[in-house]
Structures are given as structure tokens and as C-alpha cells.
Amino acid sequence: KILVEVQDLKKYFKTTKGMLHAVDGVNFQIKKGTTLGVVGESGCGKSTLGRLLLHLHESTGGKIIYDGVDITNYDEKQMREVRKKMQMIFQDPQASLDPRKNVKELIGEPLKNYKVCGTKEEYEKKVEEIMDTVGLAKRYAESYSHELDGGRRQRIGIGRALAMNPEFIVCDEPVSALDVSIQAQVLNLLMDLQDEKGLTYIFITHDLSVVKHISHEIVVMYLGQCVEYAKTADLFNNP
Ligand code: ADP
Ligand code: ADP
């Protein structure tokens, strides 16, 4: 079953030097429960592509189909419903984490915003459950994000993304700021979550070894265009 499909998707930015073709006619399909890796050098349009899927940019042309429904022209109100099933995680969540909130409160914030829990007990239990799911030990409950290493901060980011039980997560360079040993731990967490919950990912990175490790299929971008689109095994077995 296809969860996400884009057809001839485009995003042009108006700049002082004219139109910048950030995403210039990209096509792909992502099967439910799989990961599509998007790789390419800095500036080739990866982030813009990821943001288009969540309507964080307005597309210039083409189609976005989510779970069989054409959402290309959805307005903000319609997107609010769809977005409950979509989340995004970033390189370093630090910027979006309130420095006055501890780990427990940061994990709880989206639960409160979305009114996920009926009672205080339910809320406390859910926070503990999410901390456990993303591998944040209880002893960090009262810590602040700046006291933790990048790997644990990213676990907070992932925990916050899980509040609404999403189906689809846009992962934008989620391990690029981490030490290599910690990268593997976070990638393993993402893959375990995929297996347990049937999550579907777009995984954006400039790092070929990372994308090879985590992706079922890969799109290689260059100057806004898709120059390669293949199953990971086929791409790397090509002589
Ligand atoms: P990547 O994620 O592959 O590094 P981006 O998607 O961030 O690439 O950027 C693609 C191109 O679009 C770059 O040339 C970038 O400068 C440009 N760009 C990105 N966002 C904007 C914007 N909001 N306005 C104008 N240009 C943008
Ligand atoms: P749009 O509404 O066209 O989808 P946004 O509102 O997301 O675009 O654009 C964000 C802002 O970032 C714009 O005002 C844009 O001018 C600015 N910007 C300009 N150049 C860049 C760049 N290279 N990377 C990121 N943002 C940029």
C-alpha cells in the first residue's frame, strides 16, 4: 500500500536573481511502513522537498497524494487534520525545545497541546511510556535539554513527534549533528519504532552511508531534480 506519493512536484523561490528552482519536478511513491532516503549535496532541495510534504511551503506545481487523497490544494484547516498523522524531526531539536522545561515537561508538551490524555494519571503514565519508548532513562526526567548530549536531545525530539501516534515522519538530517557512535543508536531507535508501529519515513541526509543503512528506497537529488530513484540494494549493487 502506498502512503505518500508525489507527482512532478515543484517549488520555485522568487529571489533577487530570478526564480530559484529548489525542487524541480520530483516523482516518487513511499510504501507504508518503509523508508525513502533522500540524499544529495547541500542546497539540492532536500529540506524544501520534506517541508512541501507537510505544506510548510506552498508548492509551485505538481501533486502530493497522502493515503490515496490529493492534498495538494488543502487549506490550513484541512491540513490541521492531516498533520496529526505527519511529524517532522530535525538535525538538532534544541532550537525548538523550551530551555525552561525539563525532559518530562518537554515530552508532555505536545500531549497537552493536543489534549491526548483525559486525566493527570493518564498523562503521567503516557510521559513515562514515551520516555521508555525512546530510551530516555527515568533519571533524566528532571534534566534540561542543554544538560544532555545530542543523542538524548534527539530522543526528546523523537518522543515529542510520537505524541499523536503519527503514521509518517519527515526526518531532516536527524543524526547529522551526532557523533558516529551515537548516530547508530538513534538510527536503530528509528528503525525499531518503524518495526513496532509500522511508521513510514522520509529520511533526508547528505550522508550516503546513513541513507544506505536505513532506507528501503533512495532518491538522489541534484539541483532540485531526482537523478536516481531505486531500491537501496539495486543502487549499491550496481557495478
Ligand atoms: P538542502 O536541504 O538539500 O540543503 P534546501 O531545500 O534547503 O536544500 O535548499 C534548496 C535551494 O533552495 C537552495 O538553493 C536554498 O538556498 C533555496 N531555498 C531554500 N529555502 C528557501 C526560501 N525560503 N527562500 C528562498 N530560497 C530558498
Ligand atoms: P513560501 O511561502 O514561498 O513557501 P516561506 O514562507 O517558507 O516560503 O519562506 C520563508 C522565508 O525565508 C522567506 O521569506 C524567504 O524570503 C526566506 N529565505 C530567503 N532565502 C532563503 C534561503 N536560502 N533559505 C531559507 N530561507 C530563505
Short mmCIF file of C-alpha atoms and ligand atoms in Angstrom, two decimals:
data_model
loop_
_atom_site.label_atom_id
_atom_site.label_comp_id
_atom_site.label_asym_id
_atom_site.label_seq_id
_atom_site.Cartn_x
_atom_site.Cartn_y
_atom_site.Cartn_z
CA LYS A 1 0.00 0.00 0.00
CA ILE A 2 1.30 3.45 -0.98
CA LEU A 3 1.11 6.04 1.82
CA VAL A 4 2.80 9.03 0.16
CA GLU A 5 3.09 9.89 -3.49
CA VAL A 6 4.38 12.98 -5.25
CA GLN A 7 3.92 13.71 -8.93
CA ASP A 8 6.05 16.28 -10.74
CA LEU A 9 6.37 18.26 -7.50
CA LYS A 10 7.90 21.74 -7.81
CA LYS A 11 8.92 24.58 -5.57
CA TYR A 12 10.36 27.75 -7.05
CA PHE A 13 11.53 30.59 -4.82
CA LYS A 14 11.50 34.17 -6.04
CA THR A 15 14.95 35.64 -5.44
CA THR A 16 16.72 38.82 -6.46
CA LYS A 17 18.43 36.79 -9.23
CA GLY A 18 15.13 35.39 -10.53
CA MET A 19 13.35 32.10 -9.91
CA LEU A 20 15.31 29.52 -7.96
CA HIS A 21 14.17 26.00 -8.85
CA ALA A 22 14.65 24.44 -5.40
CA VAL A 23 12.52 21.38 -6.23
CA ASP A 24 12.02 20.89 -9.94
CA GLY A 25 9.70 18.06 -10.91
CA VAL A 26 10.20 15.22 -8.44
CA ASN A 27 8.28 11.92 -8.53
CA PHE A 28 8.20 9.07 -6.03
CA GLN A 29 5.98 6.73 -4.02
CA ILE A 30 6.56 5.53 -0.46
CA LYS A 31 5.05 2.24 0.66
CA LYS A 32 3.52 2.21 4.13
CA GLY A 33 6.00 1.05 6.76
CA THR A 34 9.08 1.78 4.66
CA THR A 35 11.76 4.46 4.47
CA LEU A 36 12.54 6.56 1.44
CA GLY A 37 16.02 8.07 1.74
CA VAL A 38 16.60 11.43 0.08
CA VAL A 39 20.26 12.15 -0.44
CA GLY A 40 22.25 14.82 -2.23
CA GLU A 41 24.67 17.65 -1.59
CA SER A 42 23.81 20.74 0.39
CA GLY A 43 21.38 23.03 -1.42
CA CYS A 44 19.97 20.41 -3.80
CA GLY A 45 16.44 20.82 -2.40
CA LYS A 46 16.09 18.03 0.17
CA SER A 47 14.71 20.13 3.03
CA THR A 48 12.40 22.04 0.73
CA LEU A 49 11.03 18.72 -0.53
CA GLY A 50 10.43 17.49 3.02
CA ARG A 51 8.71 20.70 4.01
CA LEU A 52 6.48 20.63 0.92
CA LEU A 53 5.01 17.29 2.02
CA LEU A 54 3.74 18.87 5.24
CA HIS A 55 2.61 22.06 3.48
CA LEU A 56 5.25 24.08 5.32
CA HIS A 57 5.89 25.51 1.88
CA GLU A 58 3.26 26.13 -0.76
CA SER A 59 4.11 24.09 -3.85
CA THR A 60 4.61 25.76 -7.22
CA GLY A 61 3.35 22.76 -9.20
CA GLY A 62 2.66 19.06 -9.13
CA LYS A 63 0.71 16.86 -6.76
CA ILE A 64 1.01 15.49 -3.23
CA ILE A 65 -1.11 12.43 -2.53
CA TYR A 66 -1.40 11.16 1.05
CA ASP A 67 -3.07 7.85 1.75
CA GLY A 68 -4.84 7.99 -1.59
CA VAL A 69 -6.11 11.56 -1.16
CA ASP A 70 -4.84 14.50 -3.20
CA ILE A 71 -3.90 17.03 -0.50
CA THR A 72 -2.05 19.42 -2.83
CA ASN A 73 -4.63 22.16 -2.52
CA TYR A 74 -5.68 21.57 1.06
CA ASP A 75 -6.05 24.77 3.07
CA GLU A 76 -4.66 25.28 6.58
CA LYS A 77 -7.83 23.97 8.22
CA GLN A 78 -7.83 20.76 6.18
CA MET A 79 -4.08 20.35 6.75
CA ARG A 80 -4.55 20.54 10.52
CA GLU A 81 -6.33 17.16 10.40
CA VAL A 82 -3.80 15.55 8.04
CA ARG A 83 -0.85 16.89 10.01
CA LYS A 84 -1.88 14.93 13.10
CA LYS A 85 -0.63 11.89 11.21
CA MET A 86 2.55 13.62 10.00
CA GLN A 87 5.50 14.79 12.02
CA MET A 88 8.95 16.17 11.38
CA ILE A 89 12.22 15.71 13.23
CA PHE A 90 15.25 17.92 12.70
CA GLN A 91 19.02 17.96 12.93
CA ASP A 92 19.15 19.35 16.46
CA PRO A 93 15.83 19.81 18.24
CA GLN A 94 17.49 22.18 20.73
CA ALA A 95 16.22 25.28 18.94
CA SER A 96 12.60 24.17 19.29
CA LEU A 97 12.91 22.97 22.91
CA ASP A 98 11.89 25.42 25.62
CA PRO A 99 15.02 25.80 27.82
CA ARG A 100 12.84 26.31 30.93
CA LYS A 101 11.18 22.90 30.59
CA ASN A 102 12.70 19.63 31.78
CA VAL A 103 12.60 16.37 29.87
CA LYS A 104 9.31 15.26 31.40
CA GLU A 105 7.67 18.57 30.55
CA LEU A 106 9.10 18.63 27.03
CA ILE A 107 7.75 15.15 26.30
CA GLY A 108 4.43 16.18 27.87
CA GLU A 109 4.07 19.45 25.97
CA PRO A 110 2.58 18.05 22.73
CA LEU A 111 0.37 15.70 24.80
CA LYS A 112 -1.08 18.78 26.49
CA ASN A 113 -1.31 20.81 23.29
CA TYR A 114 -3.20 18.05 21.51
CA LYS A 115 -5.18 17.11 24.64
CA VAL A 116 -4.15 13.48 24.24
CA CYS A 117 -4.80 12.43 27.85
CA GLY A 118 -8.04 12.66 29.81
CA THR A 119 -6.63 12.61 33.33
CA LYS A 120 -3.45 13.60 35.16
CA GLU A 121 -2.69 9.94 35.87
CA GLU A 122 -3.09 9.06 32.22
CA TYR A 123 -0.79 11.95 31.32
CA GLU A 124 1.94 10.91 33.78
CA LYS A 125 1.74 7.35 32.54
CA LYS A 126 1.93 8.41 28.89
CA VAL A 127 5.00 10.59 29.53
CA GLU A 128 6.75 7.67 31.23
CA GLU A 129 5.74 5.36 28.42
CA ILE A 130 7.13 7.69 25.72
CA MET A 131 10.38 8.22 27.65
CA ASP A 132 10.72 4.46 27.83
CA THR A 133 9.89 4.01 24.13
CA VAL A 134 12.62 6.45 23.03
CA GLY A 135 15.15 5.09 25.53
CA LEU A 136 15.35 8.05 27.92
CA ALA A 137 16.09 6.67 31.39
CA LYS A 138 13.93 7.88 34.30
CA ARG A 139 16.90 9.66 35.86
CA TYR A 140 16.77 12.26 33.06
CA ALA A 141 13.14 13.20 33.80
CA GLU A 142 14.14 16.38 35.65
CA SER A 143 17.09 17.28 33.37
CA TYR A 144 17.10 20.20 30.97
CA SER A 145 17.83 19.66 27.29
CA HIS A 146 21.07 21.66 27.35
CA GLU A 147 22.40 19.31 30.06
CA LEU A 148 22.04 16.29 27.76
CA ASP A 149 24.15 15.12 24.83
CA GLY A 150 22.89 15.43 21.26
CA GLY A 151 21.71 11.83 21.13
CA ARG A 152 19.45 12.21 24.16
CA ARG A 153 18.21 15.57 22.85
CA GLN A 154 17.24 13.85 19.61
CA ARG A 155 15.42 11.21 21.68
CA ILE A 156 13.37 14.06 23.17
CA GLY A 157 12.62 15.30 19.63
CA ILE A 158 11.51 11.83 18.57
CA GLY A 159 9.43 11.43 21.75
CA ARG A 160 7.64 14.70 21.04
CA ALA A 161 6.95 13.56 17.48
CA LEU A 162 5.30 10.39 18.79
CA ALA A 163 2.65 12.15 20.92
CA MET A 164 -0.13 11.86 18.35
CA ASN A 165 0.78 8.35 17.14
CA PRO A 166 1.82 9.58 13.68
CA GLU A 167 1.94 7.40 10.56
CA PHE A 168 4.52 9.39 8.64
CA ILE A 169 7.65 11.21 9.81
CA VAL A 170 9.87 13.53 7.77
CA CYS A 171 13.35 13.06 9.26
CA ASP A 172 15.50 16.01 8.17
CA GLU A 173 19.18 15.22 8.90
CA PRO A 174 18.26 13.80 12.35
CA VAL A 175 21.69 12.28 13.01
CA SER A 176 23.96 14.66 11.12
CA ALA A 177 25.00 16.61 14.22
CA LEU A 178 25.76 13.48 16.27
CA ASP A 179 28.95 11.51 16.91
CA VAL A 180 29.12 8.43 14.71
CA SER A 181 28.64 6.01 17.63
CA ILE A 182 25.52 7.88 18.76
CA GLN A 183 24.25 8.11 15.16
CA ALA A 184 23.93 4.32 15.09
CA GLN A 185 21.90 4.30 18.31
CA VAL A 186 19.43 6.90 17.04
CA LEU A 187 19.13 5.15 13.65
CA ASN A 188 18.43 1.88 15.47
CA LEU A 189 15.76 3.58 17.56
CA LEU A 190 14.08 4.93 14.41
CA MET A 191 14.20 1.51 12.76
CA ASP A 192 12.82 -0.23 15.87
CA LEU A 193 9.96 2.29 16.02
CA GLN A 194 9.24 1.60 12.37
CA ASP A 195 9.03 -2.14 13.00
CA GLU A 196 6.87 -1.75 16.12
CA LYS A 197 4.49 0.91 14.89
CA GLY A 198 4.58 0.48 11.11
CA LEU A 199 5.88 4.04 10.68
CA THR A 200 6.69 5.45 7.27
CA TYR A 201 9.70 7.73 6.90
CA ILE A 202 11.29 10.15 4.53
CA PHE A 203 14.88 10.27 5.65
CA ILE A 204 16.81 13.31 4.42
CA THR A 205 20.58 13.29 4.66
CA HIS A 206 23.75 14.29 2.82
CA ASP A 207 25.42 11.14 4.19
CA LEU A 208 25.39 8.19 1.80
CA SER A 209 26.37 5.60 4.44
CA VAL A 210 23.48 6.68 6.69
CA VAL A 211 20.91 6.62 3.90
CA LYS A 212 22.14 3.21 2.75
CA HIS A 213 21.72 1.83 6.28
CA ILE A 214 18.17 2.99 6.92
CA SER A 215 16.39 3.26 3.54
CA HIS A 216 14.40 0.74 1.55
CA GLU A 217 14.47 3.01 -1.48
CA ILE A 218 16.57 6.05 -2.31
CA VAL A 219 16.09 9.26 -4.25
CA VAL A 220 19.29 11.03 -5.23
CA MET A 221 18.76 14.74 -5.85
CA TYR A 222 20.86 17.22 -7.79
CA LEU A 223 19.88 20.86 -8.36
CA GLY A 224 16.25 20.22 -7.42
CA GLN A 225 15.84 17.19 -9.63
CA CYS A 226 15.76 13.49 -8.94
CA VAL A 227 18.73 11.98 -10.79
CA GLU A 228 18.38 8.46 -9.39
CA TYR A 229 15.46 6.59 -7.83
CA ALA A 230 15.94 2.93 -6.94
CA LYS A 231 15.73 0.22 -4.32
CA THR A 232 18.70 0.56 -1.96
CA ALA A 233 20.04 -2.89 -2.81
CA ASP A 234 19.90 -2.20 -6.55
CA LEU A 235 21.55 1.20 -6.21
CA PHE A 236 24.52 -0.16 -4.30
CA ASN A 237 24.89 -3.42 -6.24
CA ASN A 238 25.28 -1.55 -9.50
CA PRO A 239 28.84 -2.01 -10.70
P1 ADP B 1 19.12 21.05 1.07
O1 ADP B 1 18.14 20.66 2.11
O2 ADP B 1 19.36 19.97 0.06
O3 ADP B 1 20.41 21.59 1.62
P2 ADP B 1 17.29 23.25 0.59
O4 ADP B 1 15.99 22.59 0.29
O5 ADP B 1 17.49 23.77 1.95
O6 ADP B 1 18.48 22.24 0.21
O7 ADP B 1 17.52 24.43 -0.42
C1 ADP B 1 17.38 24.27 -1.84
C2 ADP B 1 17.64 25.61 -2.50
O8 ADP B 1 16.54 26.47 -2.22
C3 ADP B 1 18.88 26.33 -2.00
O9 ADP B 1 19.45 27.00 -3.10
C4 ADP B 1 18.33 27.29 -0.95
O10 ADP B 1 19.16 28.42 -0.82
C5 ADP B 1 16.99 27.65 -1.55
N1 ADP B 1 15.96 28.00 -0.54
C6 ADP B 1 15.53 27.20 0.46
N2 ADP B 1 14.55 27.79 1.16
C7 ADP B 1 14.35 29.00 0.58
C8 ADP B 1 13.48 30.09 0.83
N3 ADP B 1 12.59 30.05 1.83
N4 ADP B 1 13.57 31.17 0.04
C9 ADP B 1 14.45 31.21 -0.98
N5 ADP B 1 15.31 30.22 -1.28
C10 ADP B 1 15.26 29.13 -0.52
P1 ADP B 2 6.80 30.18 0.81
O1 ADP B 2 5.72 30.93 1.50
O2 ADP B 2 7.08 30.72 -0.59
O3 ADP B 2 6.60 28.71 0.81
P2 ADP B 2 8.39 30.57 3.14
O4 ADP B 2 7.36 31.48 3.71
O5 ADP B 2 8.56 29.23 3.77
O6 ADP B 2 8.19 30.41 1.57
O7 ADP B 2 9.81 31.29 3.14
C1 ADP B 2 10.47 31.57 4.34
C2 ADP B 2 11.29 32.83 4.25
O8 ADP B 2 12.71 32.54 4.21
C3 ADP B 2 11.00 33.66 3.03
O9 ADP B 2 10.58 34.92 3.45
C4 ADP B 2 12.29 33.71 2.27
O10 ADP B 2 12.48 35.00 1.75
C5 ADP B 2 13.36 33.42 3.31
N1 ADP B 2 14.60 32.89 2.65
C6 ADP B 2 15.23 33.51 1.65
N2 ADP B 2 16.27 32.83 1.22
C7 ADP B 2 16.34 31.70 1.95
C8 ADP B 2 17.21 30.58 1.97
N3 ADP B 2 18.22 30.44 1.10
N4 ADP B 2 16.97 29.60 2.85
C9 ADP B 2 15.94 29.71 3.69
N5 ADP B 2 15.08 30.77 3.73
C10 ADP B 2 15.28 31.75 2.87
#
